[in-house]
Each structure stands twice: as structure tokens, then as C-alpha cells.
Short mmCIF file of C-alpha atoms in Angstrom, two decimals:
data_model
loop_
_atom_site.label_atom_id
_atom_site.label_comp_id
_atom_site.label_asym_id
_atom_site.label_seq_id
_atom_site.Cartn_x
_atom_site.Cartn_y
_atom_site.Cartn_z
CA MET A 539 29.24 -187.04 66.48
CA ALA A 540 27.69 -184.19 64.15
CA ALA A 541 25.52 -183.06 66.87
CA VAL A 542 28.61 -182.46 69.91
CA LEU A 543 29.80 -180.74 66.90
CA LEU A 544 27.16 -178.24 65.88
CA GLY A 545 27.28 -177.70 69.53
CA VAL A 546 31.28 -176.88 69.80
CA ILE A 547 31.21 -174.73 66.94
CA LEU A 548 29.54 -171.07 67.83
CA PHE A 549 30.07 -169.36 64.91
CA ALA A 550 33.25 -168.02 62.33
CA GLY A 551 33.53 -165.12 61.97
CA GLN A 552 35.64 -163.18 58.88
CA ALA A 553 38.39 -160.27 59.74
CA ALA A 554 38.51 -159.22 56.10
CA ALA A 555 40.54 -155.84 56.80
CA ALA A 556 43.98 -157.97 57.74
CA GLY A 557 43.12 -160.45 54.87
CA TYR A 558 42.96 -163.25 57.76
CA ILE A 559 39.76 -165.68 58.82
CA ARG A 560 38.43 -165.40 62.22
CA TYR A 561 37.29 -168.34 63.71
CA ILE A 562 35.86 -168.24 67.57
CA LEU A 563 35.55 -172.47 68.95
CA ALA A 564 34.84 -173.68 72.13
CA THR A 565 37.31 -174.67 74.75
CA ARG A 566 37.71 -177.85 76.79
CA ASP A 567 36.72 -175.64 79.72
CA GLY A 568 33.94 -174.09 78.36
CA GLY A 569 35.84 -170.91 77.65
CA THR A 570 35.90 -169.58 73.84
CA ALA A 571 39.24 -169.20 71.51
CA TYR A 572 39.76 -166.56 68.82
CA VAL A 573 41.21 -168.21 65.43
CA PHE A 574 42.81 -165.79 62.79
CA THR A 575 44.00 -168.21 59.49
CA THR A 576 44.53 -167.38 56.53
CA HIS A 577 42.73 -168.11 53.48
CA GLY A 578 43.13 -172.05 52.24
CA ARG A 579 42.55 -175.51 54.00
CA PRO A 580 45.98 -176.03 54.91
CA GLY A 581 46.62 -173.94 58.17
CA LEU A 582 43.09 -174.49 59.23
CA GLU A 583 43.72 -178.45 58.80
CA ARG A 584 46.79 -178.11 61.28
CA LEU A 585 44.87 -175.48 64.07
CA LEU A 586 42.69 -178.18 64.40
CA ARG A 587 44.64 -181.51 64.45
CA ASP A 588 46.63 -179.58 66.95
CA LEU A 589 43.16 -178.22 68.57
CA TYR A 590 41.92 -181.45 69.22
CA ARG A 591 44.45 -184.32 69.43
CA GLU A 592 43.99 -184.49 73.01
CA ALA A 593 40.00 -184.28 73.06
CA GLY A 594 39.94 -187.34 71.12
CA VAL A 595 37.68 -185.58 68.18
CA PRO A 596 38.63 -185.96 64.80
CA TRP A 597 39.78 -182.81 63.60
CA GLU A 598 38.48 -184.11 59.81
CA VAL A 599 35.11 -183.90 61.12
CA ILE A 600 34.98 -180.16 62.87
CA LEU A 601 36.51 -179.47 59.67
CA ARG A 602 33.71 -180.54 57.62
CA TYR A 603 31.04 -178.60 59.62
CA LEU A 604 33.21 -175.89 60.40
CA ARG A 605 32.14 -172.61 57.69
CA PRO A 606 32.84 -169.08 57.86
CA ALA A 607 30.36 -167.68 59.01
CA PRO A 608 29.11 -164.64 55.92
CA ARG A 609 30.59 -161.41 56.17
CA PRO A 610 28.10 -158.41 57.44
CA VAL A 611 26.82 -156.25 55.07
CA PRO A 612 26.99 -153.13 56.39
CA VAL A 613 23.82 -151.21 56.32
CA PRO A 614 23.91 -147.57 55.28
CA ARG A 615 22.75 -144.62 57.40
CA PRO A 616 19.97 -143.08 56.40
CA GLU A 617 20.89 -139.50 55.36
CA PRO A 618 19.01 -137.61 58.29
CA ARG A 619 16.47 -135.75 55.98
CA PRO A 620 15.94 -131.73 56.67
CA GLU A 621 12.86 -130.49 58.41
CA PRO A 622 10.70 -129.09 56.17
CA LYS A 623 10.77 -125.51 56.68
CA PRO A 624 7.29 -123.91 57.38
CA GLU A 625 5.88 -121.88 54.29
CA PRO A 626 6.42 -117.62 55.27
CA GLN A 627 3.17 -117.00 55.99
CA PRO A 628 1.41 -113.92 54.56
CA GLU A 629 1.41 -111.34 57.35
CA PRO A 630 -2.16 -110.20 58.48
CA GLN A 631 -3.35 -107.00 56.47
CA PRO A 632 -5.11 -104.26 59.39
CA GLU A 633 -8.73 -103.89 58.54
CA PRO A 634 -9.35 -101.07 57.33
CA GLU A 635 -10.89 -98.95 59.64
CA PRO A 636 -14.30 -97.95 59.06
CA GLN A 637 -15.11 -94.69 57.55
CA PRO A 638 -18.25 -93.06 58.77
CA GLU A 639 -21.47 -92.87 56.87
CA PRO A 640 -21.81 -89.91 55.59
CA GLU A 641 -25.16 -88.18 56.85
CA PRO A 642 -27.72 -87.93 54.10
CA GLN A 643 -28.44 -84.92 53.22
CA PRO A 644 -32.01 -82.96 52.82
CA LYS A 645 -33.04 -82.99 49.15
CA PRO A 646 -33.55 -79.13 48.19
CA ASP A 647 -37.11 -78.33 47.18
CA PRO A 648 -37.23 -78.35 43.41
CA GLU A 649 -38.59 -75.27 42.30
CA PRO A 650 -42.26 -75.49 41.70
CA ASN A 651 -43.76 -75.65 37.99
CA PRO A 652 -46.00 -72.37 37.41
CA GLU A 653 -47.79 -74.37 35.36
CA GLN A 654 -48.50 -76.70 37.67
CA SER A 655 -48.28 -75.48 40.76
CA GLY A 656 -48.76 -71.30 40.79
CA MET A 657 -46.41 -68.86 41.49
CA THR A 658 -42.38 -69.85 41.65
CA ALA A 659 -40.71 -68.90 45.17
CA LYS A 660 -39.62 -65.79 43.54
CA GLU A 661 -42.97 -64.92 42.33
CA GLN A 662 -44.13 -65.39 46.03
CA GLU A 663 -41.32 -62.80 47.31
CA MET A 664 -42.38 -60.38 45.33
CA LEU A 665 -45.51 -60.54 46.27
CA LYS A 666 -45.27 -60.67 49.88
CA LEU A 667 -43.47 -57.38 49.61
CA VAL A 668 -45.94 -56.08 47.33
CA ASN A 669 -49.13 -56.38 50.41
CA GLN A 670 -46.39 -55.57 53.40
CA GLU A 671 -46.32 -51.99 51.46
CA ARG A 672 -49.78 -51.84 51.36
CA ALA A 673 -50.58 -53.03 54.70
CA LYS A 674 -48.16 -49.86 56.07
CA LEU A 675 -50.77 -47.75 54.17
CA GLY A 676 -54.36 -49.78 55.29
CA LEU A 677 -55.05 -51.03 51.91
CA ASN A 678 -56.74 -54.39 50.66
CA PRO A 679 -53.89 -57.07 49.87
CA LEU A 680 -53.68 -58.31 46.05
CA GLU A 681 -54.97 -61.10 45.31
CA PRO A 682 -52.57 -63.55 42.68
CA ASP A 683 -54.80 -63.86 39.22
CA MET A 684 -52.60 -66.53 37.76
CA GLU A 685 -54.09 -65.46 34.04
CA LEU A 686 -52.18 -62.42 34.61
CA VAL A 687 -49.61 -64.22 36.36
CA LYS A 688 -48.60 -66.80 32.63
CA LEU A 689 -48.84 -62.92 30.65
CA ALA A 690 -46.63 -60.92 33.33
CA ARG A 691 -43.74 -64.07 31.88
CA MET A 692 -44.81 -64.10 28.76
CA LYS A 693 -43.65 -60.68 28.57
CA ALA A 694 -40.30 -60.64 30.49
CA GLN A 695 -39.40 -64.30 28.47
CA ASP A 696 -40.03 -61.68 24.89
CA MET A 697 -37.43 -59.00 26.50
CA ILE A 698 -35.23 -61.19 27.45
CA ASP A 699 -35.93 -62.88 23.63
CA LEU A 700 -36.01 -60.10 22.06
CA GLY A 701 -32.85 -57.80 23.73
CA TYR A 702 -35.48 -55.04 24.46
CA PHE A 703 -36.92 -53.11 27.89
CA ALA A 704 -40.50 -50.98 27.85
CA HIS A 705 -44.44 -51.66 27.93
CA GLN A 706 -44.74 -51.46 23.93
CA SER A 707 -43.38 -55.60 22.76
CA PRO A 708 -42.69 -56.18 18.87
CA THR A 709 -44.59 -59.09 19.68
CA TYR A 710 -47.44 -58.47 21.91
CA GLY A 711 -48.05 -55.13 21.98
CA SER A 712 -49.04 -52.98 24.63
CA PRO A 713 -50.00 -54.48 28.43
CA PHE A 714 -53.66 -54.38 27.58
CA ASP A 715 -53.39 -55.62 23.88
CA MET A 716 -52.13 -58.78 25.76
CA MET A 717 -54.59 -58.42 28.25
CA ARG A 718 -57.40 -58.17 26.17
CA ALA A 719 -56.12 -61.22 24.07
CA ALA A 720 -55.97 -63.48 26.94
CA GLY A 721 -60.40 -62.92 27.80
CA ILE A 722 -59.28 -60.68 30.68
CA THR A 723 -61.28 -57.84 31.61
CA TYR A 724 -60.82 -54.95 34.00
CA ARG A 725 -62.02 -51.22 34.79
CA THR A 726 -58.40 -50.10 35.50
CA ALA A 727 -54.87 -51.61 35.02
CA GLY A 728 -51.14 -51.16 34.53
CA GLU A 729 -47.56 -52.50 34.33
CA ASN A 730 -44.27 -52.23 35.98
CA LEU A 731 -41.27 -53.24 34.82
CA ALA A 732 -37.83 -54.04 37.05
CA GLY A 733 -34.36 -55.67 35.61
CA ALA A 734 -32.10 -56.53 38.66
CA GLY A 735 -29.87 -59.36 40.76
CA THR A 736 -32.33 -60.17 43.44
CA VAL A 737 -36.28 -59.86 43.78
CA GLU A 738 -35.52 -57.14 47.29
CA ARG A 739 -33.49 -54.86 44.98
CA ALA A 740 -36.71 -55.31 42.00
CA HIS A 741 -38.42 -54.26 45.08
CA THR A 742 -36.85 -51.16 46.02
CA ALA A 743 -36.25 -50.17 42.67
CA LEU A 744 -39.92 -50.00 41.94
CA MET A 745 -40.69 -47.77 45.31
CA ASN A 746 -38.11 -45.62 44.80
CA SER A 747 -39.72 -44.73 41.84
CA ASP A 748 -43.46 -42.73 41.79
CA GLY A 749 -44.98 -43.45 39.19
CA HIS A 750 -44.22 -47.10 39.78
CA ARG A 751 -45.03 -46.36 43.45
CA ARG A 752 -48.24 -45.56 42.40
CA ASN A 753 -49.10 -48.61 40.82
CA ILE A 754 -47.85 -51.09 43.83
CA LEU A 755 -49.89 -48.43 46.12
CA HIS A 756 -52.94 -47.77 43.99
CA PRO A 757 -56.32 -48.59 45.90
CA ALA A 758 -58.01 -49.25 42.85
CA TYR A 759 -56.66 -52.77 41.99
CA ASP A 760 -57.31 -55.47 43.83
CA HIS A 761 -55.43 -58.60 41.36
CA VAL A 762 -51.84 -58.54 40.12
CA GLY A 763 -49.55 -60.97 38.34
CA ILE A 764 -46.45 -61.26 38.80
CA GLY A 765 -43.74 -62.73 36.29
CA ILE A 766 -40.03 -63.10 37.11
CA ILE A 767 -37.86 -64.94 34.66
CA GLU A 768 -33.96 -65.99 35.32
CA GLY A 769 -31.83 -64.54 32.08
CA GLY A 770 -31.26 -60.87 30.16
CA PRO A 771 -28.35 -57.89 31.10
CA TYR A 772 -30.09 -57.77 34.72
CA GLY A 773 -30.11 -61.19 35.99
CA LEU A 774 -33.97 -61.67 36.91
CA MET A 775 -36.58 -59.56 34.61
CA CYS A 776 -39.62 -58.94 36.50
CA VAL A 777 -42.69 -57.85 35.63
CA GLN A 778 -46.04 -56.70 37.66
CA MET A 779 -49.68 -56.38 35.65
CA PHE A 780 -52.40 -55.40 37.91
CA THR A 781 -56.01 -54.89 37.21
CA GLY A 782 -58.97 -53.54 38.94
CA GLN A 783 -62.53 -54.25 38.84
#
């Protein structure tokens, strides 16, 4: 009987909204009957007695196995998660344009140290101008004498330091005194002094003076010492010392 009754009862559900209990029962012809009753057994007992009276099934047995189905528990719908916003990406910085590499500049040639490499560029320039003038007259070129060059530089520096412009030095005496003190021998000797802003101007001024021009073009001279020091009131202090053997 229990097996038959269990086969008859499909399920029971509850209609809580209206305050009724809903039962779904199988009918004799294989259909389905939906039954709503109030809470409590009195109403359900009368219903079962009326439904199964003709079937010959004791309604007490059906009532024993009949139980309402548990109320469905509402499942909360998951709230949609907001789609993660992509993090802002930094805008690409433009690559710096390559700067052209500076062309290497040639280093200027250092002015030679007079004590180590002979005459300076300005001194060599003046020697060249002197020998060009001598060549015009067919005279032999003057050879540079480094001992005379040293004396000429000393005289030029002394004039700058002491602020004078003369053949007689308060420090060294005459140019001939300086030559003898340095052990330089000669048969004839002379000295030219010039102050100017450039070597060319100094040479032009000397050639425009009769006495100085005679020293430059003296046929008895064969050696010369030229000393040029930057400074003094003229810009360049130039000294020429000549000797002839």
C-alpha cells in the first residue's frame, strides 16, 4: 500500500503568497489535480476523503504519507560585476631626433716653446721678411743665431717690464755689453728696435727708417737674433740683433 501511495503522490508545493498549501495529486484517469487547502489538517482530511472515497483507498493512509514539499529558497542572482576598465596606458613619447655629432675641430698647433724648438712663428715671419729684402739686392740671407735670439728676447721683455724704449738697458747696458757678457764674438754688430701691433707693421716701419734699413741690408752681417714678446704699449715688442764675423 505504501508503494502504491508513494506512486500516486507526485509532489506537494506551497503557495505562500495567498496563505494556502498547494498539493498536486494524481487522478484515477492518469491526470493531475491541483488542490489548495488552508493550513491545518481539517481541510485536507475532508478533501482526501471526498477524492478517494470511490477508489476504495483509505484516506488516512494517504494523509500519513502526504507531506508538502519544502519551500523553494530563492537563490539571489549574482550582481553583474563591472568589467574592469583598462588602465590608461601612457602615451608613447616621441623618440628624440638624433643630433648630428659635431665635426671634430682640428686643434690649433701650439706655439712652439722658444727654449725648446727655436724661434716662434712671429720671429720666423720677421726673419723671412728680412731675408726677402736682402734677396732683392742679391745679399746673402741672415742665419738665425739662437744665442742672439735669447738676448733679443731678454731685451724686449726688459723694455716691457721697465717701460722704456731705447738701445741702452738699465738692466743689461748696451746691446754690445749683452753680447760680450754672453760670450758672443763679432767683427761688427748692430741692433734694431720696433714696437707695433703686427710683425708686418713693425717690418714696414723699420724699412722706412734709413738707419734701421741699413742694418737689415748691411752686407757685412751674416747672423741675426730676433726676439718678439707680446706686451707693452704697442702690442708687440720687437728686437733685432745683428753680427758679422
